[in-house]
Amino acid sequence: MMTDRRRVSGAGPHHRTDRFERPLVPSKKALVRRPSPLLADGLVTHIQREKVDSGLAGEQWEAYVEALRTHGWEVIEVEPADDCPDSVFVEDTVVMYRNVALITRPGAESRRAETAGVEEAVARLGCSVNWIWEPGTLDGGDVLKVGDTVYVGRGGRTNAAGVQQVRAAFEPLGARVVAVPVSKVLHLKSAVTALPDGTVIGHIPKIDRPSLFPGFLSVPEESGAHVVLLGGGKLLMAASAPKTAELLTDLGHDVVTVDISEFEKLEGCVTCLSVRLRELYA
Ligand SMILES: NC(=O)NCCC[C@H](N)C(=O)O
């Protein structure tokens, strides 16, 4: 039974309103952030450092942005943060649930200065803004939404207080927050993401507890675990996972690939280069 005025009807997103009864409508805006000139100094935790080609990274970033545009996304550039090597990984700085933007407190101190510009960008779009506070830490890469279920990875970057604060922020809006241990990779979404039908996909050797996910499909490559839902049944994936692309195509999904090799050298994946805003005020 729905008692919260924010969850007004079961008639679908077009009829949802916020607590002031402002209507929320579907949106197709995506935040991105241009790579810093210091990109090559980005953090590396679970893999060996490899030399990053900054010129190539710039080209790959442009192609990624173009792929979003081609599939109908209005791309919004957050003010660059040139002093922050990892700022291109904009997903880690904010988590969207409906029109609520939860500004994170990244687990790596070197990334904390990244959030200011993102906060400005979401505020300008009219989002309600909320924050993770000390002692909480949270990276957006640790948050996977599947319908109204919000999985939060508790691992190297997100702590228990961060998980609790996600609960406090999103459960009153109708989310079910599920905490998931993450020890083998940088973020939860380095291990698992979800298909448009809600099936969670992941590469088993990198997942602590596959059984936590109902409807799980194992994929043959680590980077095959990363998909961005472009809408209209299309999935954006890294070119580095051809076997998974074949598997998903064979299951009737429409796969679009981009080469993000330079970002992969810094433990980045397709999800972390953008933040999609799917519901905003009319
Ligand atoms: N959500 C993500 O997958 N973010 C990738 C962040 C990579 C960056 N080098 C970091 O270690 O924070």
PDB file of C-alpha atoms and ligand atoms in Angstrom:
ATOM      1  CA  MET A   1       0.000   0.000   0.000  1.00  0.00           C
ATOM      2  CA  MET A   2       1.365   3.410  -0.889  1.00  0.00           C
ATOM      3  CA  THR A   3       1.183   5.888   1.921  1.00  0.00           C
ATOM      4  CA  ASP A   4       3.928   8.256   0.801  1.00  0.00           C
ATOM      5  CA  ARG A   5       2.610  11.205  -1.178  1.00  0.00           C
ATOM      6  CA  ARG A   6       5.760  11.109  -3.291  1.00  0.00           C
ATOM      7  CA  ARG A   7       4.665   7.770  -4.706  1.00  0.00           C
ATOM      8  CA  VAL A   8       1.349   8.980  -5.870  1.00  0.00           C
ATOM      9  CA  SER A   9       0.058   6.371  -8.245  1.00  0.00           C
ATOM     10  CA  GLY A  10       0.805   3.068  -9.816  1.00  0.00           C
ATOM     11  CA  ALA A  11       0.126   4.573 -13.212  1.00  0.00           C
ATOM     12  CA  GLY A  12       3.789   4.794 -14.241  1.00  0.00           C
ATOM     13  CA  PRO A  13       6.466   7.456 -14.242  1.00  0.00           C
ATOM     14  CA  HIS A  14       4.381  10.023 -16.127  1.00  0.00           C
ATOM     15  CA  HIS A  15       2.076  10.248 -13.147  1.00  0.00           C
ATOM     16  CA  ARG A  16       4.661  10.384 -10.387  1.00  0.00           C
ATOM     17  CA  THR A  17       5.017  13.579  -8.433  1.00  0.00           C
ATOM     18  CA  ASP A  18       7.383  14.797  -5.765  1.00  0.00           C
ATOM     19  CA  ARG A  19       6.288  15.740  -2.263  1.00  0.00           C
ATOM     20  CA  PHE A  20       5.203  19.178  -3.489  1.00  0.00           C
ATOM     21  CA  GLU A  21       3.125  17.474  -6.194  1.00  0.00           C
ATOM     22  CA  ARG A  22       5.415  18.691  -8.953  1.00  0.00           C
ATOM     23  CA  PRO A  23       5.237  16.145 -11.766  1.00  0.00           C
ATOM     24  CA  LEU A  24       8.301  14.080 -12.592  1.00  0.00           C
ATOM     25  CA  VAL A  25       8.706  13.265 -16.253  1.00  0.00           C
ATOM     26  CA  PRO A  26      11.086  10.958 -18.126  1.00  0.00           C
ATOM     27  CA  SER A  27      14.360  12.629 -19.041  1.00  0.00           C
ATOM     28  CA  LYS A  28      17.241  11.638 -21.262  1.00  0.00           C
ATOM     29  CA  LYS A  29      19.983  13.902 -19.987  1.00  0.00           C
ATOM     30  CA  ALA A  30      23.478  12.607 -19.273  1.00  0.00           C
ATOM     31  CA  LEU A  31      26.248  14.300 -17.314  1.00  0.00           C
ATOM     32  CA  VAL A  32      29.809  13.811 -18.527  1.00  0.00           C
ATOM     33  CA  ARG A  33      33.100  15.424 -17.568  1.00  0.00           C
ATOM     34  CA  ARG A  34      36.022  16.068 -19.909  1.00  0.00           C
ATOM     35  CA  PRO A  35      39.226  14.169 -18.940  1.00  0.00           C
ATOM     36  CA  SER A  36      41.744  16.101 -16.853  1.00  0.00           C
ATOM     37  CA  PRO A  37      45.205  16.743 -18.335  1.00  0.00           C
ATOM     38  CA  LEU A  38      46.405  14.713 -15.304  1.00  0.00           C
ATOM     39  CA  LEU A  39      44.327  11.661 -16.288  1.00  0.00           C
ATOM     40  CA  ALA A  40      47.395   9.417 -16.596  1.00  0.00           C
ATOM     41  CA  ASP A  41      48.011   9.900 -12.835  1.00  0.00           C
ATOM     42  CA  GLY A  42      44.595   8.484 -11.965  1.00  0.00           C
ATOM     43  CA  LEU A  43      44.293   5.924  -9.170  1.00  0.00           C
ATOM     44  CA  VAL A  44      44.931   2.243  -9.771  1.00  0.00           C
ATOM     45  CA  THR A  45      44.062  -0.243  -7.020  1.00  0.00           C
ATOM     46  CA  HIS A  46      43.334  -3.769  -8.259  1.00  0.00           C
ATOM     47  CA  ILE A  47      45.362  -3.847 -11.483  1.00  0.00           C
ATOM     48  CA  GLN A  48      48.939  -3.147 -12.599  1.00  0.00           C
ATOM     49  CA  ARG A  49      49.578   0.437 -13.702  1.00  0.00           C
ATOM     50  CA  GLU A  50      49.948   0.774 -17.475  1.00  0.00           C
ATOM     51  CA  LYS A  51      50.907   3.866 -19.428  1.00  0.00           C
ATOM     52  CA  VAL A  52      47.836   5.848 -20.447  1.00  0.00           C
ATOM     53  CA  ASP A  53      47.827   7.577 -23.840  1.00  0.00           C
ATOM     54  CA  SER A  54      46.109  10.880 -22.996  1.00  0.00           C
ATOM     55  CA  GLY A  55      45.560  11.834 -26.640  1.00  0.00           C
ATOM     56  CA  LEU A  56      43.836   8.540 -27.347  1.00  0.00           C
ATOM     57  CA  ALA A  57      41.837   8.857 -24.113  1.00  0.00           C
ATOM     58  CA  GLY A  58      40.533  12.213 -25.341  1.00  0.00           C
ATOM     59  CA  GLU A  59      39.437  10.666 -28.650  1.00  0.00           C
ATOM     60  CA  GLN A  60      37.793   7.730 -26.870  1.00  0.00           C
ATOM     61  CA  TRP A  61      35.943  10.100 -24.567  1.00  0.00           C
ATOM     62  CA  GLU A  62      34.624  12.097 -27.550  1.00  0.00           C
ATOM     63  CA  ALA A  63      33.440   8.851 -29.181  1.00  0.00           C
ATOM     64  CA  TYR A  64      31.708   7.777 -25.942  1.00  0.00           C
ATOM     65  CA  VAL A  65      29.895  11.118 -25.741  1.00  0.00           C
ATOM     66  CA  GLU A  66      28.943  10.826 -29.401  1.00  0.00           C
ATOM     67  CA  ALA A  67      27.486   7.354 -28.771  1.00  0.00           C
ATOM     68  CA  LEU A  68      25.250   8.824 -26.042  1.00  0.00           C
ATOM     69  CA  ARG A  69      24.141  11.637 -28.377  1.00  0.00           C
ATOM     70  CA  THR A  70      23.478   9.272 -31.261  1.00  0.00           C
ATOM     71  CA  HIS A  71      21.113   7.344 -29.014  1.00  0.00           C
ATOM     72  CA  GLY A  72      19.090  10.358 -28.041  1.00  0.00           C
ATOM     73  CA  TRP A  73      20.827  11.596 -24.896  1.00  0.00           C
ATOM     74  CA  GLU A  74      21.212  15.288 -24.266  1.00  0.00           C
ATOM     75  CA  VAL A  75      24.768  15.458 -23.012  1.00  0.00           C
ATOM     76  CA  ILE A  76      25.585  18.025 -20.335  1.00  0.00           C
ATOM     77  CA  GLU A  77      29.230  18.723 -19.579  1.00  0.00           C
ATOM     78  CA  VAL A  78      30.044  19.303 -15.928  1.00  0.00           C
ATOM     79  CA  GLU A  79      32.660  22.041 -15.431  1.00  0.00           C
ATOM     80  CA  PRO A  80      36.022  20.282 -15.900  1.00  0.00           C
ATOM     81  CA  ALA A  81      38.085  19.564 -12.766  1.00  0.00           C
ATOM     82  CA  ASP A  82      41.546  19.728 -14.287  1.00  0.00           C
ATOM     83  CA  ASP A  83      43.383  19.281 -10.974  1.00  0.00           C
ATOM     84  CA  CYS A  84      41.639  15.965 -10.311  1.00  0.00           C
ATOM     85  CA  PRO A  85      43.129  13.105 -12.365  1.00  0.00           C
ATOM     86  CA  ASP A  86      40.055  10.862 -11.944  1.00  0.00           C
ATOM     87  CA  SER A  87      37.383  13.496 -12.586  1.00  0.00           C
ATOM     88  CA  VAL A  88      36.336  11.969 -15.929  1.00  0.00           C
ATOM     89  CA  PHE A  89      34.792   9.122 -13.881  1.00  0.00           C
ATOM     90  CA  VAL A  90      31.862  11.373 -13.074  1.00  0.00           C
ATOM     91  CA  GLU A  91      29.577   8.529 -12.001  1.00  0.00           C
ATOM     92  CA  ASP A  92      31.417   8.243  -8.698  1.00  0.00           C
ATOM     93  CA  THR A  93      30.433  11.731  -7.529  1.00  0.00           C
ATOM     94  CA  VAL A  94      26.639  11.573  -7.575  1.00  0.00           C
ATOM     95  CA  VAL A  95      23.883   8.960  -7.352  1.00  0.00           C
ATOM     96  CA  MET A  96      20.506   9.747  -8.861  1.00  0.00           C
ATOM     97  CA  TYR A  97      17.274   8.254  -7.571  1.00  0.00           C
ATOM     98  CA  ARG A  98      14.399   9.772  -9.518  1.00  0.00           C
ATOM     99  CA  ASN A  99      15.109  13.516  -9.348  1.00  0.00           C
ATOM    100  CA  VAL A 100      17.094  13.302  -6.114  1.00  0.00           C
ATOM    101  CA  ALA A 101      20.853  13.729  -6.485  1.00  0.00           C
ATOM    102  CA  LEU A 102      22.884  12.253  -3.654  1.00  0.00           C
ATOM    103  CA  ILE A 103      26.292  13.916  -3.753  1.00  0.00           C
ATOM    104  CA  THR A 104      28.850  11.355  -2.676  1.00  0.00           C
ATOM    105  CA  ARG A 105      31.866  11.581  -0.405  1.00  0.00           C
ATOM    106  CA  PRO A 106      34.373   9.541  -2.439  1.00  0.00           C
ATOM    107  CA  GLY A 107      36.307   6.888  -0.573  1.00  0.00           C
ATOM    108  CA  ALA A 108      39.600   8.116  -2.038  1.00  0.00           C
ATOM    109  CA  GLU A 109      40.547  11.465  -0.545  1.00  0.00           C
ATOM    110  CA  SER A 110      42.186  12.570  -3.786  1.00  0.00           C
ATOM    111  CA  ARG A 111      38.725  12.480  -5.407  1.00  0.00           C
ATOM    112  CA  ARG A 112      36.770  14.559  -2.867  1.00  0.00           C
ATOM    113  CA  ALA A 113      37.294  17.863  -4.701  1.00  0.00           C
ATOM    114  CA  GLU A 114      35.428  16.425  -7.689  1.00  0.00           C
ATOM    115  CA  THR A 115      31.986  16.760  -6.155  1.00  0.00           C
ATOM    116  CA  ALA A 116      31.603  20.573  -6.097  1.00  0.00           C
ATOM    117  CA  GLY A 117      31.184  20.993  -9.862  1.00  0.00           C
ATOM    118  CA  VAL A 118      28.764  18.080 -10.049  1.00  0.00           C
ATOM    119  CA  GLU A 119      26.637  19.482  -7.259  1.00  0.00           C
ATOM    120  CA  GLU A 120      26.364  22.735  -9.198  1.00  0.00           C
ATOM    121  CA  ALA A 121      25.366  20.886 -12.369  1.00  0.00           C
ATOM    122  CA  VAL A 122      22.560  18.843 -10.769  1.00  0.00           C
ATOM    123  CA  ALA A 123      21.266  21.841  -8.820  1.00  0.00           C
ATOM    124  CA  ARG A 124      21.066  23.787 -12.094  1.00  0.00           C
ATOM    125  CA  LEU A 125      18.944  20.975 -13.540  1.00  0.00           C
ATOM    126  CA  GLY A 126      16.470  21.386 -10.681  1.00  0.00           C
ATOM    127  CA  CYS A 127      17.314  18.160  -8.836  1.00  0.00           C
ATOM    128  CA  SER A 128      16.779  17.908  -5.100  1.00  0.00           C
ATOM    129  CA  VAL A 129      20.255  17.679  -3.637  1.00  0.00           C
ATOM    130  CA  ASN A 130      21.322  15.535  -0.700  1.00  0.00           C
ATOM    131  CA  TRP A 131      24.800  14.643   0.607  1.00  0.00           C
ATOM    132  CA  ILE A 132      26.846  11.826   2.081  1.00  0.00           C
ATOM    133  CA  TRP A 133      28.417  13.159   5.279  1.00  0.00           C
ATOM    134  CA  GLU A 134      31.535  12.251   7.228  1.00  0.00           C
ATOM    135  CA  PRO A 135      32.196   9.559   8.447  1.00  0.00           C
ATOM    136  CA  GLY A 136      30.311   8.094   5.478  1.00  0.00           C
ATOM    137  CA  THR A 137      32.087   7.384   2.222  1.00  0.00           C
ATOM    138  CA  LEU A 138      30.394   6.379  -1.012  1.00  0.00           C
ATOM    139  CA  ASP A 139      31.480   6.102  -4.649  1.00  0.00           C
ATOM    140  CA  GLY A 140      28.691   6.160  -7.224  1.00  0.00           C
ATOM    141  CA  GLY A 141      30.309   3.133  -8.874  1.00  0.00           C
ATOM    142  CA  ASP A 142      29.133   1.153  -5.852  1.00  0.00           C
ATOM    143  CA  VAL A 143      25.459   1.811  -6.516  1.00  0.00           C
ATOM    144  CA  LEU A 144      23.431  -0.323  -8.922  1.00  0.00           C
ATOM    145  CA  LYS A 145      19.733   0.402  -9.403  1.00  0.00           C
ATOM    146  CA  VAL A 146      17.436  -2.311 -10.692  1.00  0.00           C
ATOM    147  CA  GLY A 147      13.923  -0.921 -10.678  1.00  0.00           C
ATOM    148  CA  ASP A 148      13.334   0.303  -7.137  1.00  0.00           C
ATOM    149  CA  THR A 149      16.029  -1.958  -5.701  1.00  0.00           C
ATOM    150  CA  VAL A 150      19.251  -0.115  -4.954  1.00  0.00           C
ATOM    151  CA  TYR A 151      22.246  -2.401  -4.439  1.00  0.00           C
ATOM    152  CA  VAL A 152      25.113  -0.740  -2.584  1.00  0.00           C
ATOM    153  CA  GLY A 153      28.571  -2.285  -2.628  1.00  0.00           C
ATOM    154  CA  ARG A 154      30.377  -2.166   0.683  1.00  0.00           C
ATOM    155  CA  GLY A 155      34.027  -2.345  -0.299  1.00  0.00           C
ATOM    156  CA  GLY A 156      37.240  -0.387  -0.623  1.00  0.00           C
ATOM    157  CA  ARG A 157      35.533   2.925  -1.377  1.00  0.00           C
ATOM    158  CA  THR A 158      32.121   2.726   0.322  1.00  0.00           C
ATOM    159  CA  ASN A 159      31.896   2.174   4.073  1.00  0.00           C
ATOM    160  CA  ALA A 160      29.081   1.052   6.374  1.00  0.00           C
ATOM    161  CA  ALA A 161      28.114   4.640   7.250  1.00  0.00           C
ATOM    162  CA  GLY A 162      27.881   5.392   3.533  1.00  0.00           C
ATOM    163  CA  VAL A 163      25.506   2.448   3.047  1.00  0.00           C
ATOM    164  CA  GLN A 164      23.362   3.624   5.981  1.00  0.00           C
ATOM    165  CA  GLN A 165      23.177   7.109   4.506  1.00  0.00           C
ATOM    166  CA  VAL A 166      22.025   5.737   1.153  1.00  0.00           C
ATOM    167  CA  ARG A 167      19.260   3.922   3.027  1.00  0.00           C
ATOM    168  CA  ALA A 168      18.290   7.100   4.855  1.00  0.00           C
ATOM    169  CA  ALA A 169      18.229   9.092   1.615  1.00  0.00           C
ATOM    170  CA  PHE A 170      16.380   6.707  -0.697  1.00  0.00           C
ATOM    171  CA  GLU A 171      14.206   4.383   1.399  1.00  0.00           C
ATOM    172  CA  PRO A 172      11.729   7.154   2.205  1.00  0.00           C
ATOM    173  CA  LEU A 173      11.357   7.588  -1.572  1.00  0.00           C
ATOM    174  CA  GLY A 174      10.333   3.968  -1.982  1.00  0.00           C
ATOM    175  CA  ALA A 175      13.695   2.313  -2.672  1.00  0.00           C
ATOM    176  CA  ARG A 176      14.719  -1.041  -1.234  1.00  0.00           C
ATOM    177  CA  VAL A 177      18.410  -0.748  -0.376  1.00  0.00           C
ATOM    178  CA  VAL A 178      20.420  -3.992  -0.412  1.00  0.00           C
ATOM    179  CA  ALA A 179      24.020  -3.985   0.845  1.00  0.00           C
ATOM    180  CA  VAL A 180      26.466  -6.219  -1.035  1.00  0.00           C
ATOM    181  CA  PRO A 181      30.040  -7.099  -0.034  1.00  0.00           C
ATOM    182  CA  VAL A 182      32.657  -6.136  -2.650  1.00  0.00           C
ATOM    183  CA  SER A 183      36.249  -7.287  -2.158  1.00  0.00           C
ATOM    184  CA  LYS A 184      37.572  -8.425  -5.519  1.00  0.00           C
ATOM    185  CA  VAL A 185      37.134  -5.308  -7.635  1.00  0.00           C
ATOM    186  CA  LEU A 186      37.091  -1.533  -7.200  1.00  0.00           C
ATOM    187  CA  HIS A 187      33.339  -1.018  -7.187  1.00  0.00           C
ATOM    188  CA  LEU A 188      30.123  -3.037  -7.180  1.00  0.00           C
ATOM    189  CA  LYS A 189      29.523  -2.002 -10.791  1.00  0.00           C
ATOM    190  CA  SER A 190      33.004  -3.209 -11.748  1.00  0.00           C
ATOM    191  CA  ALA A 191      31.497  -6.635 -10.964  1.00  0.00           C
ATOM    192  CA  VAL A 192      27.809  -6.427 -11.930  1.00  0.00           C
ATOM    193  CA  THR A 193      25.314  -4.290 -13.833  1.00  0.00           C
ATOM    194  CA  ALA A 194      21.804  -5.037 -15.079  1.00  0.00           C
ATOM    195  CA  LEU A 195      20.098  -5.621 -18.405  1.00  0.00           C
ATOM    196  CA  PRO A 196      16.906  -3.757 -19.384  1.00  0.00           C
ATOM    197  CA  ASP A 197      14.803  -6.709 -18.161  1.00  0.00           C
ATOM    198  CA  GLY A 198      16.397  -6.498 -14.703  1.00  0.00           C
ATOM    199  CA  THR A 199      18.700  -9.517 -15.079  1.00  0.00           C
ATOM    200  CA  VAL A 200      21.931  -8.821 -13.219  1.00  0.00           C
ATOM    201  CA  ILE A 201      25.024  -9.736 -15.233  1.00  0.00           C
ATOM    202  CA  GLY A 202      28.527 -10.342 -13.954  1.00  0.00           C
ATOM    203  CA  HIS A 203      31.751 -12.277 -14.300  1.00  0.00           C
ATOM    204  CA  ILE A 204      31.585 -14.834 -11.478  1.00  0.00           C
ATOM    205  CA  PRO A 205      35.281 -14.762 -10.398  1.00  0.00           C
ATOM    206  CA  LYS A 206      34.893 -11.066  -9.542  1.00  0.00           C
ATOM    207  CA  ILE A 207      31.693 -11.316  -7.491  1.00  0.00           C
ATOM    208  CA  ASP A 208      31.693 -11.961  -3.743  1.00  0.00           C
ATOM    209  CA  ARG A 209      28.100 -13.307  -3.493  1.00  0.00           C
ATOM    210  CA  PRO A 210      26.376 -13.982  -6.831  1.00  0.00           C
ATOM    211  CA  SER A 211      23.459 -15.533  -4.922  1.00  0.00           C
ATOM    212  CA  LEU A 212      22.428 -12.091  -3.633  1.00  0.00           C
ATOM    213  CA  PHE A 213      21.064 -11.265  -7.069  1.00  0.00           C
ATOM    214  CA  PRO A 214      17.810 -12.863  -8.194  1.00  0.00           C
ATOM    215  CA  GLY A 215      17.888 -13.505 -11.938  1.00  0.00           C
ATOM    216  CA  PHE A 216      21.647 -13.606 -12.453  1.00  0.00           C
ATOM    217  CA  LEU A 217      23.416 -14.254 -15.771  1.00  0.00           C
ATOM    218  CA  SER A 218      27.117 -15.021 -15.806  1.00  0.00           C
ATOM    219  CA  VAL A 219      29.201 -13.485 -18.615  1.00  0.00           C
ATOM    220  CA  PRO A 220      32.553 -14.712 -19.936  1.00  0.00           C
ATOM    221  CA  GLU A 221      34.592 -11.508 -19.589  1.00  0.00           C
ATOM    222  CA  GLU A 222      35.222  -9.126 -16.699  1.00  0.00           C
ATOM    223  CA  SER A 223      34.450  -6.022 -18.766  1.00  0.00           C
ATOM    224  CA  GLY A 224      31.397  -7.812 -20.174  1.00  0.00           C
ATOM    225  CA  ALA A 225      29.780  -7.174 -16.795  1.00  0.00           C
ATOM    226  CA  HIS A 226      29.446  -3.467 -17.623  1.00  0.00           C
ATOM    227  CA  VAL A 227      26.468  -2.201 -19.595  1.00  0.00           C
ATOM    228  CA  VAL A 228      24.905   1.234 -19.890  1.00  0.00           C
ATOM    229  CA  LEU A 229      21.229   1.146 -20.817  1.00  0.00           C
ATOM    230  CA  LEU A 230      20.837   3.566 -23.695  1.00  0.00           C
ATOM    231  CA  GLY A 231      17.068   3.145 -23.942  1.00  0.00           C
ATOM    232  CA  GLY A 232      15.025   1.430 -26.642  1.00  0.00           C
ATOM    233  CA  GLY A 233      16.594  -1.903 -25.648  1.00  0.00           C
ATOM    234  CA  LYS A 234      20.114  -0.771 -26.622  1.00  0.00           C
ATOM    235  CA  LEU A 235      23.148  -1.568 -24.452  1.00  0.00           C
ATOM    236  CA  LEU A 236      26.426   0.325 -24.502  1.00  0.00           C
ATOM    237  CA  MET A 237      29.418  -1.927 -23.812  1.00  0.00           C
ATOM    238  CA  ALA A 238      33.201  -1.812 -23.995  1.00  0.00           C
ATOM    239  CA  ALA A 239      34.835  -3.202 -27.121  1.00  0.00           C
ATOM    240  CA  SER A 240      37.035  -5.317 -24.823  1.00  0.00           C
ATOM    241  CA  ALA A 241      34.246  -7.855 -24.200  1.00  0.00           C
ATOM    242  CA  PRO A 242      33.469  -9.359 -27.629  1.00  0.00           C
ATOM    243  CA  LYS A 243      32.330 -12.755 -26.293  1.00  0.00           C
ATOM    244  CA  THR A 244      29.841 -11.136 -23.944  1.00  0.00           C
ATOM    245  CA  ALA A 245      28.630  -8.847 -26.742  1.00  0.00           C
ATOM    246  CA  GLU A 246      28.000 -11.979 -28.813  1.00  0.00           C
ATOM    247  CA  LEU A 247      26.182 -13.691 -25.926  1.00  0.00           C
ATOM    248  CA  LEU A 248      23.935 -10.686 -25.291  1.00  0.00           C
ATOM    249  CA  THR A 249      23.255 -10.176 -29.002  1.00  0.00           C
ATOM    250  CA  ASP A 250      22.274 -13.830 -29.217  1.00  0.00           C
ATOM    251  CA  LEU A 251      19.812 -13.218 -26.366  1.00  0.00           C
ATOM    252  CA  GLY A 252      18.150 -10.537 -28.484  1.00  0.00           C
ATOM    253  CA  HIS A 253      19.803  -7.432 -27.044  1.00  0.00           C
ATOM    254  CA  ASP A 254      20.966  -4.617 -29.261  1.00  0.00           C
ATOM    255  CA  VAL A 255      24.625  -4.019 -28.406  1.00  0.00           C
ATOM    256  CA  VAL A 256      26.581  -0.847 -29.214  1.00  0.00           C
ATOM    257  CA  THR A 257      30.321  -0.900 -28.461  1.00  0.00           C
ATOM    258  CA  VAL A 258      32.909   1.783 -27.746  1.00  0.00           C
ATOM    259  CA  ASP A 259      36.640   1.407 -27.219  1.00  0.00           C
ATOM    260  CA  ILE A 260      37.587   2.767 -23.777  1.00  0.00           C
ATOM    261  CA  SER A 261      40.961   1.028 -23.404  1.00  0.00           C
ATOM    262  CA  GLU A 262      42.686   4.077 -21.865  1.00  0.00           C
ATOM    263  CA  PHE A 263      40.049   4.392 -19.140  1.00  0.00           C
ATOM    264  CA  GLU A 264      40.133   0.645 -18.488  1.00  0.00           C
ATOM    265  CA  LYS A 265      43.843   1.040 -17.635  1.00  0.00           C
ATOM    266  CA  LEU A 266      42.615   3.165 -14.699  1.00  0.00           C
ATOM    267  CA  GLU A 267      39.884   0.705 -13.667  1.00  0.00           C
ATOM    268  CA  GLY A 268      37.183   2.702 -15.410  1.00  0.00           C
ATOM    269  CA  CYS A 269      34.321   1.170 -17.344  1.00  0.00           C
ATOM    270  CA  VAL A 270      31.488   2.362 -19.608  1.00  0.00           C
ATOM    271  CA  THR A 271      29.173   3.099 -16.693  1.00  0.00           C
ATOM    272  CA  CYS A 272      31.548   5.439 -14.888  1.00  0.00           C
ATOM    273  CA  LEU A 273      31.972   7.968 -17.712  1.00  0.00           C
ATOM    274  CA  SER A 274      28.444   9.373 -17.386  1.00  0.00           C
ATOM    275  CA  VAL A 275      25.508   9.874 -15.037  1.00  0.00           C
ATOM    276  CA  ARG A 276      22.128   9.362 -16.646  1.00  0.00           C
ATOM    277  CA  LEU A 277      19.188  11.396 -15.362  1.00  0.00           C
ATOM    278  CA  ARG A 278      16.034   9.535 -16.205  1.00  0.00           C
ATOM    279  CA  GLU A 279      13.417  11.492 -14.224  1.00  0.00           C
ATOM    280  CA  LEU A 280      13.332  15.216 -13.652  1.00  0.00           C
ATOM    281  CA  TYR A 281      10.726  17.843 -12.809  1.00  0.00           C
ATOM    282  CA  ALA A 282       8.574  18.862 -15.767  1.00  0.00           C
TER     283      ALA A 282
HETATM  284  N1  LIG B   1      32.666   3.896 -11.281  1.00  0.00           N
HETATM  285  C1  LIG B   1      33.855   3.548 -11.720  1.00  0.00           C
HETATM  286  O1  LIG B   1      34.047   2.462 -12.224  1.00  0.00           O
HETATM  287  N2  LIG B   1      34.855   4.398 -11.539  1.00  0.00           N
HETATM  288  C2  LIG B   1      36.184   4.179 -11.950  1.00  0.00           C
HETATM  289  C3  LIG B   1      37.114   4.985 -11.135  1.00  0.00           C
HETATM  290  C4  LIG B   1      38.534   4.752 -11.501  1.00  0.00           C
HETATM  291  C5  LIG B   1      39.519   5.641 -10.763  1.00  0.00           C
HETATM  292  N3  LIG B   1      40.831   5.422 -11.270  1.00  0.00           N
HETATM  293  C6  LIG B   1      39.509   5.360  -9.280  1.00  0.00           C
HETATM  294  O2  LIG B   1      40.271   4.511  -8.827  1.00  0.00           O
HETATM  295  O3  LIG B   1      38.755   5.987  -8.543  1.00  0.00           O
END
